[in-house]
XYZ file of C-alpha atoms in Angstrom:
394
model
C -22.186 13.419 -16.520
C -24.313 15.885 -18.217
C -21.207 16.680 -20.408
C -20.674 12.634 -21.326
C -24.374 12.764 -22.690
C -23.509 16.250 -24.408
C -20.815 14.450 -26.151
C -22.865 11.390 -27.428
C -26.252 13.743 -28.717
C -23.455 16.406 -30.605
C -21.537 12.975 -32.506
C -24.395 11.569 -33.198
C -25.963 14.863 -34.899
C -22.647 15.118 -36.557
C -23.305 12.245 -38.035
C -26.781 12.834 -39.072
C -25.923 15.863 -40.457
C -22.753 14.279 -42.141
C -20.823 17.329 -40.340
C -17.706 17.583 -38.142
C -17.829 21.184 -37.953
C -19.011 23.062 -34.333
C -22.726 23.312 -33.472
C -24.421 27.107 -33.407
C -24.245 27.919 -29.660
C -27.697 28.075 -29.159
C -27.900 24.509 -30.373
C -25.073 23.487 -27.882
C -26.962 25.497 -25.094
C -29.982 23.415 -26.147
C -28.628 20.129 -26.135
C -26.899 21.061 -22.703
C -30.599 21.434 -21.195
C -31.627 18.306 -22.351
C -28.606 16.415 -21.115
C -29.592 17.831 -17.735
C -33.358 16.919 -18.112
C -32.525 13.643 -19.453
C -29.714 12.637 -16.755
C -32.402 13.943 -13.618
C -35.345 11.479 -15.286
C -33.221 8.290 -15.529
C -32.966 8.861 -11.813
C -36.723 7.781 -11.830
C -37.652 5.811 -14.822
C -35.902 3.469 -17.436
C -35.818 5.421 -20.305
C -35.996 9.243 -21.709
C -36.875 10.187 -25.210
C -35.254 13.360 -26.885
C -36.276 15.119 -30.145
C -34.273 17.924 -31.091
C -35.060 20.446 -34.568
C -32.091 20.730 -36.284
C -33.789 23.194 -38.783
C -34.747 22.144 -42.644
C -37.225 19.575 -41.328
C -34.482 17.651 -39.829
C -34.927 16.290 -36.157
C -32.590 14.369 -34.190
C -34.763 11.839 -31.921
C -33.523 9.272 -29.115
C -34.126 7.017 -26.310
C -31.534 7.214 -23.884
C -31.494 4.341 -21.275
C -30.714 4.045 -17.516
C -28.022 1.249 -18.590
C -26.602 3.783 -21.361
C -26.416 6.538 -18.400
C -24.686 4.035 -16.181
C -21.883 2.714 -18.481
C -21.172 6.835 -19.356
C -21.517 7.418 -15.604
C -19.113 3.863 -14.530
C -15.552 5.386 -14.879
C -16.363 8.783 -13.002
C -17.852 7.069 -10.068
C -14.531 4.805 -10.057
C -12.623 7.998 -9.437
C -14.906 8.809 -7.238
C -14.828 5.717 -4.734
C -10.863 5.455 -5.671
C -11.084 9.224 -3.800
C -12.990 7.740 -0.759
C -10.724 4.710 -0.723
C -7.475 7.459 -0.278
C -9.894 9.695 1.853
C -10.227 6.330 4.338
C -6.564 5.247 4.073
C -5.540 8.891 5.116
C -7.716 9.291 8.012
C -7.006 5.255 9.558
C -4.818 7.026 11.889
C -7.983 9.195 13.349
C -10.389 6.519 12.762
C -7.942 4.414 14.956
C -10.035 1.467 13.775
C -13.602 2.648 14.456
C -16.743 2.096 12.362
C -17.714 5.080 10.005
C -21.360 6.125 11.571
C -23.479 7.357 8.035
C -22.503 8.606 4.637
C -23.960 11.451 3.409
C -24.701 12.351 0.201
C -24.000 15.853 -1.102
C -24.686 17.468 -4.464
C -27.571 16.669 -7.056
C -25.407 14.210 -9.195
C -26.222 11.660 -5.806
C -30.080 11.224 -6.531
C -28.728 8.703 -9.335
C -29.316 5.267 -8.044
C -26.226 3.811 -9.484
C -24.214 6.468 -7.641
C -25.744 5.851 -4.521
C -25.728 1.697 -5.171
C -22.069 1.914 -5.242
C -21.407 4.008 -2.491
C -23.574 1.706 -0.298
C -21.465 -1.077 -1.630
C -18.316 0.514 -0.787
C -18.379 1.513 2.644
C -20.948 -1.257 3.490
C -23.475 1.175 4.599
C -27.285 2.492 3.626
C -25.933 6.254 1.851
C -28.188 8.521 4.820
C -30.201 10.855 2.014
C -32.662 12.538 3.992
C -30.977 15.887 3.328
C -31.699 17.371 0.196
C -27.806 16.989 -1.430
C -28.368 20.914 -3.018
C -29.177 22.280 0.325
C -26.393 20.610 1.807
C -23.344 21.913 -0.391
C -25.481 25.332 -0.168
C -25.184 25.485 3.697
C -21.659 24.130 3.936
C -20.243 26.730 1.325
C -22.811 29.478 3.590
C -20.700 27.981 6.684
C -17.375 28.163 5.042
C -17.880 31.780 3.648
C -19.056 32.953 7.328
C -15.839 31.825 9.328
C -13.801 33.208 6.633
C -15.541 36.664 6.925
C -15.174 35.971 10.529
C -18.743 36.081 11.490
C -18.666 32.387 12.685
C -15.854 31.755 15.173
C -16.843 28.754 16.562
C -15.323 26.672 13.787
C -12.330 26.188 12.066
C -11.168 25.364 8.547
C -8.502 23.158 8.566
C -6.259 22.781 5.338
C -3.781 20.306 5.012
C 0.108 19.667 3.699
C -0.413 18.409 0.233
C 2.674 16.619 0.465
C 5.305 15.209 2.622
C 8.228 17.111 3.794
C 11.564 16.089 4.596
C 15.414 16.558 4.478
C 17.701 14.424 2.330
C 20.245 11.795 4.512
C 23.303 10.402 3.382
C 23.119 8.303 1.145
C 20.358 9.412 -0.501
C 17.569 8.897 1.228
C 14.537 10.867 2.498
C 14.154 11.423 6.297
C 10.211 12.753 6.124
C 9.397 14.905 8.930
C 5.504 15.915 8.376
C 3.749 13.234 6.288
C 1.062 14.791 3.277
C -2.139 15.349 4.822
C -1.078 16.539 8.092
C -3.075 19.453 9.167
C -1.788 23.278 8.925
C -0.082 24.248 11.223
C 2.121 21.619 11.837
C 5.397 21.664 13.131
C 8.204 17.921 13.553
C 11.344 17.726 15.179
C 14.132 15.064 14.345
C 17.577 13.984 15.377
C 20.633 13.696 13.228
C 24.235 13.551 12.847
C 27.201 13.095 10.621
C 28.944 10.110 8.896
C 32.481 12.076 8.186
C 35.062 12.765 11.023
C 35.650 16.624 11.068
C 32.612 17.726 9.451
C 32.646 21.514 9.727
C 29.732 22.258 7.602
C 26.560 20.460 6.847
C 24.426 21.102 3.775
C 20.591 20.513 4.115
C 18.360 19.740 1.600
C 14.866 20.158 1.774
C 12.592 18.169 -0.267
C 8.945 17.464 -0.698
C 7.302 14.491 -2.460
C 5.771 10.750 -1.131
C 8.971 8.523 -2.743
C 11.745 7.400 -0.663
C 15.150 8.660 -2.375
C 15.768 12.291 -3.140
C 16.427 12.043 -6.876
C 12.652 11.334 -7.290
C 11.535 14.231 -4.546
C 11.049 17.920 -5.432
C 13.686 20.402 -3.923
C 12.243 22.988 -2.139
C 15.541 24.800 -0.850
C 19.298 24.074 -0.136
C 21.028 25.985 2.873
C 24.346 25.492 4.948
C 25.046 25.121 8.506
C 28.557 25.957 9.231
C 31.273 26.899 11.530
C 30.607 23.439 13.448
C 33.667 22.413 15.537
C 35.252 19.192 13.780
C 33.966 16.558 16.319
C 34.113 12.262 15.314
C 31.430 10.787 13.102
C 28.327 10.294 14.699
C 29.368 12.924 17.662
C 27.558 16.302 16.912
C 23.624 16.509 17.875
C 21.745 17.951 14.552
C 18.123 18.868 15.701
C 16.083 19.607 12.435
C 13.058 21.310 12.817
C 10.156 21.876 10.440
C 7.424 24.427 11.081
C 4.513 25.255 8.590
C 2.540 28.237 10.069
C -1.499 28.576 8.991
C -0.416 30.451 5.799
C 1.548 27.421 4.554
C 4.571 29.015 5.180
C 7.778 26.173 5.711
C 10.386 27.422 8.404
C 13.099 24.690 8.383
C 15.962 25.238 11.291
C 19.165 23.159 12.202
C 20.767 23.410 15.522
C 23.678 21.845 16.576
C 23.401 21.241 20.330
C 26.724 20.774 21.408
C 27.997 24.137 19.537
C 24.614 26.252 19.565
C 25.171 26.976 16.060
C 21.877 27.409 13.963
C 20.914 28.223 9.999
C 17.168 27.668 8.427
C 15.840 28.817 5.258
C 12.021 29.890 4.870
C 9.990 28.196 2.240
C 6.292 28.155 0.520
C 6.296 24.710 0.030
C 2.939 24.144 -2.761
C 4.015 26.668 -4.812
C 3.813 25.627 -8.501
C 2.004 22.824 -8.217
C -1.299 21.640 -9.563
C -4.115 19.332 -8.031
C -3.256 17.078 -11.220
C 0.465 17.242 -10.309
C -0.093 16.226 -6.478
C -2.519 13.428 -7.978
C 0.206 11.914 -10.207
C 3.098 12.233 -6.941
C 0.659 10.496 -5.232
C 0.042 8.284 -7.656
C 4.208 7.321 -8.400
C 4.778 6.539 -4.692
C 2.037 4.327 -4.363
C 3.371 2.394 -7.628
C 7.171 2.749 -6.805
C 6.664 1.501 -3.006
C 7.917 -1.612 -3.012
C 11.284 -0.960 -4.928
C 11.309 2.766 -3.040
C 11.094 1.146 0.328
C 14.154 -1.100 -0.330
C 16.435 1.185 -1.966
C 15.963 3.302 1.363
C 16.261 0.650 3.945
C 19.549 -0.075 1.411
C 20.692 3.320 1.827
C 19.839 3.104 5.839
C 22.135 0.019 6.259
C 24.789 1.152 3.970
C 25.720 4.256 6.277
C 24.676 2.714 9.799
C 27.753 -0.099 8.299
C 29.732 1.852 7.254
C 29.917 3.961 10.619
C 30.422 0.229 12.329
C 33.224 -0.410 10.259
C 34.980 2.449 10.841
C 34.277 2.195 14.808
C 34.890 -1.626 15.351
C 37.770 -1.049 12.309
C 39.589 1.694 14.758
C 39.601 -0.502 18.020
C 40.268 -4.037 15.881
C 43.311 -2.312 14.464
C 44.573 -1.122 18.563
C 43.266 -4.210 20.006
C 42.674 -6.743 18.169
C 45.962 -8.494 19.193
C 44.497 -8.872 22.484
C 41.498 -11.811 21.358
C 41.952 -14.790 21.271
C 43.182 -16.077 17.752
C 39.343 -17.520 16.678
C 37.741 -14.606 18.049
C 40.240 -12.309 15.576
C 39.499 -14.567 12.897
C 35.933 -14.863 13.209
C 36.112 -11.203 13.367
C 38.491 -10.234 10.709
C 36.075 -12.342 8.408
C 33.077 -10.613 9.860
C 34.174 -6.821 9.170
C 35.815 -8.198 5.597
C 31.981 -9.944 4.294
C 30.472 -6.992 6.083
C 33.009 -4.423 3.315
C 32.535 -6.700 0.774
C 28.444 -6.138 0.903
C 28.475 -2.472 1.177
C 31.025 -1.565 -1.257
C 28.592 -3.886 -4.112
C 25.636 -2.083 -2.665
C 27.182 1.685 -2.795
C 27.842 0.300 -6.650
C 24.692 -1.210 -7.140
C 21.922 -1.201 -4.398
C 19.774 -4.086 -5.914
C 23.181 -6.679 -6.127
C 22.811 -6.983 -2.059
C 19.362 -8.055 -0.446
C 18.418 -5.642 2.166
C 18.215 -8.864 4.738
C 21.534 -9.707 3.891
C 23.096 -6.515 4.228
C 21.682 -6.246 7.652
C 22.800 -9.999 8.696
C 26.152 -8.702 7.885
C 25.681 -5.547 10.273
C 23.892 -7.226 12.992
C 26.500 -10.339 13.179
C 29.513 -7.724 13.020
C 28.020 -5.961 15.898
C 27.464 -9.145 17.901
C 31.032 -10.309 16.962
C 32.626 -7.242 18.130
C 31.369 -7.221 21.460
C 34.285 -8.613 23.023
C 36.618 -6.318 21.311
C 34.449 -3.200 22.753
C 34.889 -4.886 26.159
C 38.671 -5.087 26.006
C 38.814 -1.392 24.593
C 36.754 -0.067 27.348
C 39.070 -2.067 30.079
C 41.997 -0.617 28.687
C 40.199 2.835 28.486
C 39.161 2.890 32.426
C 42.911 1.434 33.117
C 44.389 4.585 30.947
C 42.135 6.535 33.666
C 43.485 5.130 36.316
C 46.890 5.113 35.723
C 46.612 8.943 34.445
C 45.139 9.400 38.136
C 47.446 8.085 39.898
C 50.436 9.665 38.325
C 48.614 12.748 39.142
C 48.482 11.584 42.487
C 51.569 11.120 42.790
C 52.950 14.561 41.356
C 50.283 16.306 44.037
């Protein structure tokens, strides 16, 4: 604020003096003093008068209004109640629905009456301002300095993941495992497994950003697990873990369960990145949802089909001459519409609607049923009969 009125008093001066050049310092540090004086008595009255000597018998003189103030003041306290608004959405989970108690003003710039007007209006609350705001960011930077000297134990100060973290899927996708804002330390475990039969090697990528497909997510680190056993698609049991200590270190490990084999690669996940640069992630996501959001329930459906067809293809092609001849053609049409849809979705994800991809998937499924039930009757008779030969040979 006190710069914005800085700003106005050195152009108009400029102008008065028919000058674009720099001010002197001390007239800078001057005009700096009264932007200050001027800005803490439109908290009280209407109106504030300034003279300043600009030397040579000149003088700049004006009165500065409250409404003048205000309309400098307007688009900083938008980014300040846009804050609170992202402040409110990121803490719904803790609030889990209850009322916020009192807001409480901190630091001088909240004697202004329009600042506190707006506040008020926002949260829908009477701004509490019986502190003095100066004392307050005085005793809460006192507080902060004291537990990290480690004179104060009986508090803690939390900081939190600036931004999400997650692996990359197939397909695409982002599979986020500790959302931004989660306090340090944090740790998330997740399930996965393969889409390929034989898979002896699985490459991980960890990424960090709020969007929902990995080409518009920061990489923070690639690494391998191999030497897996080649097992059927959808067989092995990938356990992903994420673990950020209190220094904001990332430890990311893979395990497959059935084979015990394990990789992980260790990771400082904020390096490099600026307040202004989590602002505008932040910022991308929240304009991208929509289209984000579909492109990954796209990607979702594509392989979860694709792993159908390939199941319900395998037991159609040893069984299927066991339905009946409507129940083979109902469901040679079903897995057919349900290839046609994913192979103009893996070419272009926004020629299929997302509901129509998962009609396909869901009616395929349903269609199949009796197919699974023949293959799992001839399964348990393979059993038997395998028994009983081995029956008889004992």
């Amino acid at each position: 604020i006190d710069h914005a009125i800085v700003a106005l008093v050195t152009s108009e001066i400029g102008v008065k003096l028919g000058s674009t050049g720099a001010l002197p310092v001390e007239s800078r540090r001057a005009i700096a003093a009264f932007a200050r004086a001027i800005k803490h008595r439109l908290s009280d009255e209407d109106s504030a008068q300034i003279r300043i000597e600009l030397g040579n018998g000149d003088a700049y003189e004006r009165t500065i209004t409250r409404d003048e103030l205000e309309a400098m003041m307007s688009p900083m306290i938008d980014r300040t109640i846009a804050a609170c608004e992202r402040s409110l959405r990121d803490a719904a989970r803790s609030l889990d629905g209850e009322p916020i108690d009192a807001v409480v003003m901190v630091g001088g710039s909240t004697r202004i009456p329009l600042v506190r007007t707006r506040v008020g209006d926002f949260f829908g609350l009477q701004p509490y301002t019986a502190l003095d705001p100066d004392t307050v960011v005085a005793l809460g930077a006192a507080v902060q300095g004291s537990i990290l000297a480690g004179a104060h134990r009986g508090s803690l100060l939390l900081d939190v993941i600036p931004l999400s973290l997650g692996i990359e899927t197939q397909g695409g996708a982002v599979a986020k495992l500790i959302m931004r804002n989660s306090p340090v330390p944090a740790r998330a475990t997740e399930m996965f497994s393969t889409s390929v039969d034989g898979q002896v090697s699985i490459k991980l990528n960890v990424l960090q950003g709020e969007r929902e497909m990995a080409e518009n997510c920061r990489s923070l680190g690639e690494f391998h697990l191999t030497g897996l056993p080649p097992m059927p698609a959808g067989i092995p049991q990938l356990e992903v873990e994420f673990i950020v200590d209190a220094n904001g270190v990332l430890d990311v490990r893979a395990t497959e369960k059935r084979s015990g084999k394990r990789a992980g690669i260790q990771i400082v996940p904020n390096h490099g990145l600026t307040e202004g640069e989590v602002e505008r992630i932040e910022a991308e996501a929240f304009a991208n949802a929509r289209e984000d959001m579909t492109r990954h329930r796209i990607a979702d459906l594509i392989v979860n089909t694709k792993l159908d067809l390939k199941w319900i293809g395998e037991r159609f092609e040893k069984y299927g001459e066991k339905l009946g001849d409507v129940d083979r053609a109902v469901l040679s049409d079903a897995i057919e519409r349900a290839r046609a849809l994913v192979g103009r979705a893996e070419a272009e994800w926004s020629s299929v609607a997302p509901d129509a991809l998962h009609d396909a998937k869901e009616s395929l499924d349903r269609l199949s049923v009796p197919l699974q039930e023949i293959g799992i009757a001839e399964s348990l008779r393979a059993d038997a009969d395998r028994k009983a030969e081995a029956d008889r040979e004992a």
